[in-house]
XYZ file of C-alpha atoms in Angstrom:
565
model
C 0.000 0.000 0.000
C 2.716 2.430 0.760
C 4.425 1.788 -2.952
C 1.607 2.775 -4.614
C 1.061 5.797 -2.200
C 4.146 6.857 -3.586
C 3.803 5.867 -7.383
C 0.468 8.032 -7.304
C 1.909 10.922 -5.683
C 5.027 11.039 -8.187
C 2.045 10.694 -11.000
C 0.010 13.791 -9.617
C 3.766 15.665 -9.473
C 3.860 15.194 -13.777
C 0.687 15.546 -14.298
C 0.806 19.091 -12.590
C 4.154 19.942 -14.133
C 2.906 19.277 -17.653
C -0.293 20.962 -17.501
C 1.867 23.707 -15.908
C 4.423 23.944 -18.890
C 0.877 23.458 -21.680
C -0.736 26.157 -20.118
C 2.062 28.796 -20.034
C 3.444 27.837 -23.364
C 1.868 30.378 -25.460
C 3.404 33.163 -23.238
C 6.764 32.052 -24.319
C 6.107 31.097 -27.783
C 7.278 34.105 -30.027
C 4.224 35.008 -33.090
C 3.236 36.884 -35.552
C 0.219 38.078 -34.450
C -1.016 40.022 -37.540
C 1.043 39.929 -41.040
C 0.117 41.379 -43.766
C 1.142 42.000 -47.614
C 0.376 43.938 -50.717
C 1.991 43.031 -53.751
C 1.765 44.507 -57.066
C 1.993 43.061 -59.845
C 4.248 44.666 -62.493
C 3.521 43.302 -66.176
C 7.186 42.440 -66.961
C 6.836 40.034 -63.996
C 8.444 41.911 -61.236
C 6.675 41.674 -57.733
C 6.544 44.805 -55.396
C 6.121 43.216 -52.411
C 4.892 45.553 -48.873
C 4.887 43.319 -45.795
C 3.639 44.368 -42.655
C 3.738 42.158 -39.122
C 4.075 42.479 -35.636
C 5.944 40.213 -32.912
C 5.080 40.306 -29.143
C 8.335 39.619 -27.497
C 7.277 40.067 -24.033
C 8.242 37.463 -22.097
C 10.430 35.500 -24.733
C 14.230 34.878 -24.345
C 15.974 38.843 -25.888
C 16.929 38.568 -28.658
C 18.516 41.405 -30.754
C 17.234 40.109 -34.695
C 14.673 38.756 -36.387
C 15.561 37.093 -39.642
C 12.480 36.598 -42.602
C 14.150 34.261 -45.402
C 12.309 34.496 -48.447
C 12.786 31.448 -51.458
C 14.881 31.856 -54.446
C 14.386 28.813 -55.889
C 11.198 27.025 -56.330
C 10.638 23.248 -57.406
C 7.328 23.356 -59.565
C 6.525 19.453 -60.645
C 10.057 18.609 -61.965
C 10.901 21.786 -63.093
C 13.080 24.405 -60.777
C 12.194 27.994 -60.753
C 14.661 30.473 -59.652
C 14.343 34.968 -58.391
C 16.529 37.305 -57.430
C 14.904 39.701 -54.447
C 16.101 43.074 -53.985
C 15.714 44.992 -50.939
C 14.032 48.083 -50.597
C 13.914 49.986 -47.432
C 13.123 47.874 -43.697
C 11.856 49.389 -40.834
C 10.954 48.737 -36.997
C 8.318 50.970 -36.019
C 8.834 53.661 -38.402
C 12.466 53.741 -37.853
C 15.459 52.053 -40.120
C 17.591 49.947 -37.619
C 21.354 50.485 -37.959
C 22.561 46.554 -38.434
C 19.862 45.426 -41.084
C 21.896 43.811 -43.842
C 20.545 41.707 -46.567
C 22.465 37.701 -47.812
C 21.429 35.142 -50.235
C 22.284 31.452 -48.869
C 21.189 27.751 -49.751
C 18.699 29.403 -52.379
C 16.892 31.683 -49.604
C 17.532 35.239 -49.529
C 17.813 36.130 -45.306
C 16.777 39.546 -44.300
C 18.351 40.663 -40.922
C 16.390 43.041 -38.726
C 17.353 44.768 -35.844
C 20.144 45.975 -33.851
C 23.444 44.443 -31.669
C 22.979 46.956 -29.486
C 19.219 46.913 -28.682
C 17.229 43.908 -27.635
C 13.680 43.660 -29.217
C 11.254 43.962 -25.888
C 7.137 43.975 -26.599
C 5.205 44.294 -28.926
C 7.258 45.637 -32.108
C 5.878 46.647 -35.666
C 8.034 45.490 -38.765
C 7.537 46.708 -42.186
C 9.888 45.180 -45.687
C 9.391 46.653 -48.740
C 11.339 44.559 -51.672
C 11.225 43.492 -55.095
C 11.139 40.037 -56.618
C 12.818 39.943 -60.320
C 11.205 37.096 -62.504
C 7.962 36.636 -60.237
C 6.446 35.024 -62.803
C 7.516 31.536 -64.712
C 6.483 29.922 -68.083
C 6.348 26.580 -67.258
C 3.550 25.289 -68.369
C 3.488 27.968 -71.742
C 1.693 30.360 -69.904
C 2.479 33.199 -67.230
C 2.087 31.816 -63.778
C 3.103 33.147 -60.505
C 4.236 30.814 -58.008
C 4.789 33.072 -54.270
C 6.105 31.657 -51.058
C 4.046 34.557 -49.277
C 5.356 33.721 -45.809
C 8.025 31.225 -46.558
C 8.269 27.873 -45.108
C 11.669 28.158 -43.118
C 10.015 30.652 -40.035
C 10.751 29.819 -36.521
C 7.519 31.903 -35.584
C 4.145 30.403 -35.618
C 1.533 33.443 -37.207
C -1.646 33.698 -35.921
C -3.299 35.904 -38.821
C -1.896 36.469 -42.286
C -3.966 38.596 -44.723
C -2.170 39.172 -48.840
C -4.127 41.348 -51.553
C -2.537 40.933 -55.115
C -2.784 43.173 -57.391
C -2.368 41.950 -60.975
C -1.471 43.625 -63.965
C -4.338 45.842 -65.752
C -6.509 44.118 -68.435
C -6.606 40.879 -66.618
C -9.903 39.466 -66.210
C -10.722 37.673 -63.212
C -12.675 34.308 -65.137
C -9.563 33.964 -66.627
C -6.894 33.892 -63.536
C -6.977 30.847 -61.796
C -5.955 31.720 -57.951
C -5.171 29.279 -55.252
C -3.916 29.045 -51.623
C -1.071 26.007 -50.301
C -0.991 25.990 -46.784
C 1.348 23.793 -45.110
C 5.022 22.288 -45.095
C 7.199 20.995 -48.430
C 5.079 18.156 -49.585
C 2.219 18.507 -47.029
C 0.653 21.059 -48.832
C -3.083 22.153 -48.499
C -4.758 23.601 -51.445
C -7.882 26.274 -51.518
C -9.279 28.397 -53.749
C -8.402 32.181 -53.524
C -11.199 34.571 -54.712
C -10.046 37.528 -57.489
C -12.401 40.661 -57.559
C -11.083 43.672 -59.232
C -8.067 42.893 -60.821
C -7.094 41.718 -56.956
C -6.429 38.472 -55.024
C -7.577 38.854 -51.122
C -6.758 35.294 -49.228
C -6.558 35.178 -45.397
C -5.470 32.424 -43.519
C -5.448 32.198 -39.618
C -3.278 29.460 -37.406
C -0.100 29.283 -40.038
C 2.507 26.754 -37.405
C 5.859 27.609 -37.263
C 7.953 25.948 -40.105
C 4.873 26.067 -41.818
C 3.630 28.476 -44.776
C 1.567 30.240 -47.465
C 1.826 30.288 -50.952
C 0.194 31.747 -53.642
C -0.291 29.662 -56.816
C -1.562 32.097 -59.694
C -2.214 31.022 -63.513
C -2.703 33.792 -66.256
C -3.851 33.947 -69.483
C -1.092 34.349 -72.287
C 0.106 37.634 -73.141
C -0.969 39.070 -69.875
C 2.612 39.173 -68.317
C 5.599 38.893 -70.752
C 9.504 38.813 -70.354
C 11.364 41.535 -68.854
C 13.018 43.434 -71.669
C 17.005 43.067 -71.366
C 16.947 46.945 -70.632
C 14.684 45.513 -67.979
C 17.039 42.961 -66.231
C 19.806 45.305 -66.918
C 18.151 48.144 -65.068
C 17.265 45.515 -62.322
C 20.918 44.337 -61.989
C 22.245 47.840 -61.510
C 19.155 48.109 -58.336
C 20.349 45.272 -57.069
C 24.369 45.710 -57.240
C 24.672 49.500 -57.811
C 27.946 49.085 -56.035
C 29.685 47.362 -58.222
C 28.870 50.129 -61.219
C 28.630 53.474 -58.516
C 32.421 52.945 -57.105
C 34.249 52.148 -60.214
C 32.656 54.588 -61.679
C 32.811 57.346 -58.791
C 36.462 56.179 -58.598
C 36.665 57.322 -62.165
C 35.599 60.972 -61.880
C 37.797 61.448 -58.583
C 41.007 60.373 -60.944
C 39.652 62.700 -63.539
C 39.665 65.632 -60.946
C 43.045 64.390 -60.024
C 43.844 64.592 -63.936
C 42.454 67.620 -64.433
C 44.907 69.180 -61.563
C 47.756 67.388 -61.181
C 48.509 65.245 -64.098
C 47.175 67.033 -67.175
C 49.940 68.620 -69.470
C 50.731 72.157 -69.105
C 49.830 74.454 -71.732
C 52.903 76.158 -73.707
C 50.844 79.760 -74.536
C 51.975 79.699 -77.678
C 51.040 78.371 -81.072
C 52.357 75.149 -82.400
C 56.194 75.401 -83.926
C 55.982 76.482 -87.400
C 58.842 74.259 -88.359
C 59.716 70.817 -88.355
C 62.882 70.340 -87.143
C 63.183 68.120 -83.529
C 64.519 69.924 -80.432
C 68.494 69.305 -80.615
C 68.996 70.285 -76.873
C 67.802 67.067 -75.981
C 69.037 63.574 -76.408
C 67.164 60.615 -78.534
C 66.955 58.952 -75.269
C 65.368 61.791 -73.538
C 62.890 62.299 -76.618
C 61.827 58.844 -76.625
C 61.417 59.197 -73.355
C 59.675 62.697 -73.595
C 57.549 61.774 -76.427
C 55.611 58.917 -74.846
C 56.753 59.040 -71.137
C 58.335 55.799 -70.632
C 62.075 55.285 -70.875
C 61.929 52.515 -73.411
C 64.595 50.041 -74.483
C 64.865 51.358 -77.792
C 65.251 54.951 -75.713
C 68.492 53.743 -74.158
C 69.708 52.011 -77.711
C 69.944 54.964 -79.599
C 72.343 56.647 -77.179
C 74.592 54.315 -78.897
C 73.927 55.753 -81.992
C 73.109 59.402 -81.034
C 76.897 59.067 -79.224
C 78.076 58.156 -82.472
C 76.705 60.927 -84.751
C 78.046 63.513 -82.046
C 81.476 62.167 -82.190
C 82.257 60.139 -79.103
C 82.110 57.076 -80.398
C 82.960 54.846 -83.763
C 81.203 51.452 -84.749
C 82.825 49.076 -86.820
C 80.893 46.132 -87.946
C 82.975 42.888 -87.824
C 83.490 39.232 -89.143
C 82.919 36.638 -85.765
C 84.175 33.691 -85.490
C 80.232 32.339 -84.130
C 77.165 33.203 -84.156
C 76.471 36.887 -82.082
C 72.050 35.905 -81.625
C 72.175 34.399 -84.631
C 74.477 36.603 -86.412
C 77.782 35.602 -88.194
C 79.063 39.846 -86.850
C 80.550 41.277 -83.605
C 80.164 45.217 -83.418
C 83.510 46.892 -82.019
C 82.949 50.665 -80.164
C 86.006 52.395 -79.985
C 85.698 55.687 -77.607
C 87.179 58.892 -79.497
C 86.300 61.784 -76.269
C 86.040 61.327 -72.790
C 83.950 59.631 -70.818
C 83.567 63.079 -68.832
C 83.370 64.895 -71.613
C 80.998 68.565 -70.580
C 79.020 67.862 -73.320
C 77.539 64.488 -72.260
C 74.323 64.488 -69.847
C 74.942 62.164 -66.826
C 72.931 59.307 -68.206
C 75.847 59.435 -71.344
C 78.111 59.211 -69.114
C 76.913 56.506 -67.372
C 76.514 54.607 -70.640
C 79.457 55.408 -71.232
C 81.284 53.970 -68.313
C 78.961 50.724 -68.044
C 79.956 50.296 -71.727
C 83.801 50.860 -72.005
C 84.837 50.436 -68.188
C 88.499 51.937 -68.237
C 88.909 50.746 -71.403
C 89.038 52.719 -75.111
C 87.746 49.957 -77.396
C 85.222 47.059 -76.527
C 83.048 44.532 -78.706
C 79.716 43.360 -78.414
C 80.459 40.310 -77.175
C 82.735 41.612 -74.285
C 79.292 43.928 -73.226
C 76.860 41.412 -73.429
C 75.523 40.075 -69.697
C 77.290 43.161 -68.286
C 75.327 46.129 -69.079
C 71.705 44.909 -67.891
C 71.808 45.632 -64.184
C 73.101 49.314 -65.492
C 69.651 50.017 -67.280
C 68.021 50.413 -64.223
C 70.235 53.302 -63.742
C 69.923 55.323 -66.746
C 66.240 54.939 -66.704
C 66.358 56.856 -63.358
C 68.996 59.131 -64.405
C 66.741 60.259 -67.834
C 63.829 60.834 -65.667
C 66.182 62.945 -62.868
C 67.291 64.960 -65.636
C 63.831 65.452 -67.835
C 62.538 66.525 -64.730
C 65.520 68.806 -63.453
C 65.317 70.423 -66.514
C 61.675 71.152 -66.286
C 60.034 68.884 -68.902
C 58.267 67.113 -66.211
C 56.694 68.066 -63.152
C 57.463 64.693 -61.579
C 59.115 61.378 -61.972
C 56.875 59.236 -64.622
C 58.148 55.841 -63.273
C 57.278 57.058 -59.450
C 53.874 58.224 -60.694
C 53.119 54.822 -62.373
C 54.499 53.176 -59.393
C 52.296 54.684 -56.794
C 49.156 54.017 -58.634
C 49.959 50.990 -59.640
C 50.532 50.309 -56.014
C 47.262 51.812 -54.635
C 45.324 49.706 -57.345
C 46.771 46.808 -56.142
C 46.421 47.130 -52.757
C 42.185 48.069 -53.584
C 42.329 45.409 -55.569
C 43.475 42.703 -53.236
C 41.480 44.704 -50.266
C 38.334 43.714 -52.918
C 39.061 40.150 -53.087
C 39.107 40.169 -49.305
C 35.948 41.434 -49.101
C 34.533 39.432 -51.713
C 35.829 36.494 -49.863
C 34.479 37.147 -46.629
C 31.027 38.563 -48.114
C 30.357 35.299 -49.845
C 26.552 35.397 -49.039
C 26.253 38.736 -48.444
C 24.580 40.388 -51.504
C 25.261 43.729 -50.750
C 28.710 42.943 -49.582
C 29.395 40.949 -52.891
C 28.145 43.860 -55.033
C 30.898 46.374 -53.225
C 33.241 44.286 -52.969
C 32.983 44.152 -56.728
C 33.051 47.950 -57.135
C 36.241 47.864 -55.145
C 38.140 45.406 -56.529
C 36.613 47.312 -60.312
C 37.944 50.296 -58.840
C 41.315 49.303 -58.177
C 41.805 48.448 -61.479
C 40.313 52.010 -62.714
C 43.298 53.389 -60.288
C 46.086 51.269 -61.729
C 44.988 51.533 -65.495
C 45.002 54.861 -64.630
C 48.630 55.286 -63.523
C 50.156 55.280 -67.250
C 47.676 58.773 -67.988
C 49.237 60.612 -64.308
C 52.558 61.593 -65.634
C 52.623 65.860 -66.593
C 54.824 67.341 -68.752
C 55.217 71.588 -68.240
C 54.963 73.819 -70.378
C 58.770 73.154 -72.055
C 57.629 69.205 -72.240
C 54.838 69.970 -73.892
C 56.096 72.250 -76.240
C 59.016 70.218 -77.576
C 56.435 67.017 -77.920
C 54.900 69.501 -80.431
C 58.320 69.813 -82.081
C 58.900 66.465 -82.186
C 55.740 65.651 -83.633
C 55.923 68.062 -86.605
C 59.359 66.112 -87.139
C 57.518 63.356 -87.256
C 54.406 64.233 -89.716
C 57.467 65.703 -91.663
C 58.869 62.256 -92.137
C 55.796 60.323 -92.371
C 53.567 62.569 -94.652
C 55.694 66.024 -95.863
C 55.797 66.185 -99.772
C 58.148 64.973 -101.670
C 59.586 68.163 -103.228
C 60.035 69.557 -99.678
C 61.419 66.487 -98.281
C 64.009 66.040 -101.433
C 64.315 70.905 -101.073
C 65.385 69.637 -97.194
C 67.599 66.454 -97.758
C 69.532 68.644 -100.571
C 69.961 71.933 -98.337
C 70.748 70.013 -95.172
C 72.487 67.024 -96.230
C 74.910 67.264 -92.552
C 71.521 66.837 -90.637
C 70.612 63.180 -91.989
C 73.134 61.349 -89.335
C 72.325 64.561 -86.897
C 68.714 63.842 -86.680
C 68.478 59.789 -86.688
C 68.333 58.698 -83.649
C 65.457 61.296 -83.145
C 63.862 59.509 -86.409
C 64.892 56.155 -84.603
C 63.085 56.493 -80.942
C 60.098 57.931 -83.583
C 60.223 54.772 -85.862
C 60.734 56.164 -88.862
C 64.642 55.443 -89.376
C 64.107 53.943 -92.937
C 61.546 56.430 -93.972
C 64.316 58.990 -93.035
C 66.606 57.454 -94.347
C 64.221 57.092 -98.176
C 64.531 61.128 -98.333
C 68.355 61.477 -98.167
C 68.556 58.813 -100.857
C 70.295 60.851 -103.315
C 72.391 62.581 -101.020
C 74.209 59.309 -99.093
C 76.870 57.829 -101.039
C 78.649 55.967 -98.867
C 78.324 54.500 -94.997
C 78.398 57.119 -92.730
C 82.065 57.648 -90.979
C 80.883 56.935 -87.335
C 79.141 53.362 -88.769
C 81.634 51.733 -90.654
C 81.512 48.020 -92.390
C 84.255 45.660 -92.930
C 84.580 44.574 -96.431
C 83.308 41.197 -96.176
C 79.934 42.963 -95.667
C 80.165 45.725 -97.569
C 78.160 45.388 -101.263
C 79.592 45.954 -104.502
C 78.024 49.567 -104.532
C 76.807 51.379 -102.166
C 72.764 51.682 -101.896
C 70.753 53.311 -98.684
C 68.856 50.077 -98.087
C 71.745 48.037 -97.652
C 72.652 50.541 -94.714
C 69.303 50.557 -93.413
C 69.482 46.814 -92.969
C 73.179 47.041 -91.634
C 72.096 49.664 -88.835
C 68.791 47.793 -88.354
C 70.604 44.554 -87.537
C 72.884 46.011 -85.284
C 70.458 48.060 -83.490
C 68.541 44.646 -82.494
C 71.694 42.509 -81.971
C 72.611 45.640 -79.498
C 69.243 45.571 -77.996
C 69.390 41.866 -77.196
C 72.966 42.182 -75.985
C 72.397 45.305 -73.213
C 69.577 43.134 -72.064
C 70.930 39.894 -71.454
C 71.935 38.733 -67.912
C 74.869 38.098 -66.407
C 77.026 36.834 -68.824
C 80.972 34.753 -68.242
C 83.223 37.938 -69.243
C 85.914 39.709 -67.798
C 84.095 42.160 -64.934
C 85.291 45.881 -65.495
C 86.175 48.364 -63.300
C 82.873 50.513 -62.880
C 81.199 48.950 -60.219
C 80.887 52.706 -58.312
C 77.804 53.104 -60.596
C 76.356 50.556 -59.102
């Protein structure tokens, strides 16, 4: 008697804590007590969608965000259906939150609400506005709209849910067919949804959590079409504006920049009258001028603009090999100093890197030995362009800090990007930035400003240049016949230009014989003399020189001018 004394007593002790934890469940249960939405209908087959709900959080466990996940993809018989949602404006009684943020994952776009800061307490009003791209499917040949109104993945049970849709004008209502599924994925309960006026009013009452409402709307053909690709195109920029708005923002900042600080100075004058190129600087310095950029061609034709002026000889020899594929070796023989007044420190460095302390050296002595020197007269041509006031700054450190910035947006983009992976907005700007470093580093080749001077003897050289390319003949033969001292004098400026053989075509009649600072040995030389077969003499050595100054460390002899280094 006393065991079962006991049995019933710890009986009456469950029964009263269960009917205890029934009866006070719904005070801890969080709900929707009232949701509604209006959705319009847009004839391209864009939803508007305006929801409105309220939560009672009083006495639930704080919380600081409520999360409504709306589908993106939609499995209608066996075909799949997919949206894109974009987020208008969110709200929590009339006021934005701080922390709301918008992410597409596992098909479901997930809008946060609310704030870190702030815990949701009583009853609180909630109002979404967004847009649903591609509301509408042709599945079954005609325009049907298939709407997860409250979506199936909510961890709040709703006790009332009211939707009015409004569908596009000219739609009669015995032609929609409207229906209501109530329920879970594959436990779904269908009912008929009355359409009066070009609207669809359902109410349902009692939705379970995990459970939801969907509306199932077929249209007659030609009532809804395709969105136009203006249409998605305009929907794409709503969507991920940042991707287009900071490239493009980053754009007209650089142009500012431009406009100030990198734009070409104005020489106040009118263009040169004449043709001739500025003879107060070197072909290396024009190249360089010209395009801004000391190019390898740029440092090349100091061998030949030393040459014309005197300071140098080249002999073209037999070789006992192949020189790159060539059966020649070139031999330089120096014929002024090295520290000559009349060379520009960059000559002079050539100079040294090229003869050491000695008077004569070959081609295939320099080659593998001059290459860690170009650094150096690349940075001594810029010193001096810009020492003499052609530029306002160093091109190279321009390019180099832009370049630099771009890349380090750029990579700051793809760090983004990585770590907004299902964050739609966060995807869309880190787009823009990574778009935007690239705007800053393309940019860096168009920052470089010449002054006024600069500017002014690009003019020159470009009138030298239409000279060569398109003068007429009469003048061009009236020039070569008056001036024939200033065919080897202005080369290398025709060289850096491209246009060596053209300028060499209009001294035709006037050369006769290779020049005295280029001279061929005799098992080279043609029967008679002809200005092509110097063109092609000077344009082999030229490359073979080119290739040589640029090749790497090579085993020769090391010379004594490492204090340039």
């Amino acid at each position: 008697m006393q065991q079962v004394s006991i049995m019933d007593f710890w009986r009456l002790i469950c029964s009263l804590t269960a009917v205890f934890l029934f009866a006070t469940a719904p005070a801890f249960c969080e709900a929707i007590s009232d949701y509604r939405a209006d959705i319009v209908l847009e004839p391209n087959g864009i939803a508007k969608v305006k929801e409105d709900f309220q939560i009672d959080f009083t006495g639930t466990p704080p919380r600081h965000h409520v999360y409504r996940n709306i589908p993106l993809r939609y499995t209608i018989g066996d075909a799949i259906h997919h949206v894109d949602v974009h987020l208008r404006t969110v709200s929590i009684g009339g006021i934005s939150p701080p922390e709301s943020s918008a992410w597409s994952a596992d098909d479901v776009f997930i809008i946060s609400i609310g704030d870190s800061k702030k815990h949701l307490l009583g009853k609180q009003k909630f109002h979404i506005e967004y847009d649903i791209n591609g509301a509408v499917n042709y599945l079954t040949g005609k325009p049907q709209l298939y709407m997860s109104i409250t979506g199936d993945h909510g961890l709040f049970r709703i006790d009332s849910a009211t939707v009015d849709l409004h569908l596009p004008r000219g739609i009669k209502g015995s032609d929609v067919q409207a229906f209501t599924l109530l329920g879970s994925t594959g436990k779904l309960k269908k009912f008929a949804a009355p359409v009066s006026d070009g609207t669809i009013k359902t109410s349902v009452r009692g939705i379970g959590a995990g459970q939801g409402m969907t509306l199932s709307v077929s249209m007659p053909p030609g009532s809804v079409v395709l969105p136009s690709v203006l249409q998605s195109f305009i929907w794409q920029l709503q969507v991920s504006y940042q991707a287009i708005a900071l490239p493009f923002g980053t754009m007209l900042v650089l142009t500012l920049f431009w406009a100030l600080f990198g734009r070409d100075q104005s020489t106040g004058t009118a263009a040169p009258e004449g043709f001739r190129p500025p003879e107060y600087l070197t072909a290396a310095e024009a190249g360089t001028l010209i395009d801004e950029r000391c190019d390898l061609i740029d440092v090349v034709s100091t061998v030949i603009d030393l040459a014309v002026r005197g300071f140098i000889s080249i002999r073209v020899l037999p070789y006992n090999g192949f020189l790159y594929l060539s059966n020649r070796d070139y031999e330089f023989r120096l014929l002024k100093s090295a520290k000559d007044r009349e060379l520009k420190p960059h000559e002079q460095v050539f100079l040294a890197a090229m003869f050491g302390l000695s008077d004569t050296t070959y081609l295939s002595a320099v080659r593998g030995n001059f290459a860690e020197y170009l650094p150096i007269l690349r940075s001594r041509i810029y010193e001096e362009l810009v020492a003499e006031g052609y530029f306002a700054r160093d091109p190279e450190n321009d390019r180099k800090q832009f370049g630099a910035v771009g890349a380090a947006v750029m990579v700051a983009g793809i760090g983004l990007l990585a770590a907004s992976e299902f964050h739609v907005t966060g995807r869309a700007t880190a787009v823009g930035v990574i778009l935007s470093g690239l705007v800053i580093a393309f940019a860096a080749g168009a920052m470089p400003k010449r002054k006024s001077m600069g500017t002014r003897a690009v003019e020159q050289f470009r009138a030298f240049q239409r000279f060569i390319a398109s003068g007429s003949r009469s003048e061009q033969s009236e020039f070569a016949a008056n001036n024939p001292e200033l065919f080897s004098t202005y080369l290398p400026y025709a060289m850096v230009l491209g246009m060596a053989d053209r300028w060499a075509a209009i001294y035709q009649k006037q050369l006769k014989e290779f020049p005295a600072w280029f001279q061929v040995d005799r098992a080279f030389r043609p029967a008679s003399f002809s200005v092509g077969h110097f063109v092609s003499n000077l344009g082999e050595a030229v490359q073979v020189i080119n290739k040589a100054l640029t090749e790497q460390e090579h085993a020769v002899t090391t010379r004594g001018y490492d204090s340039l280094r």
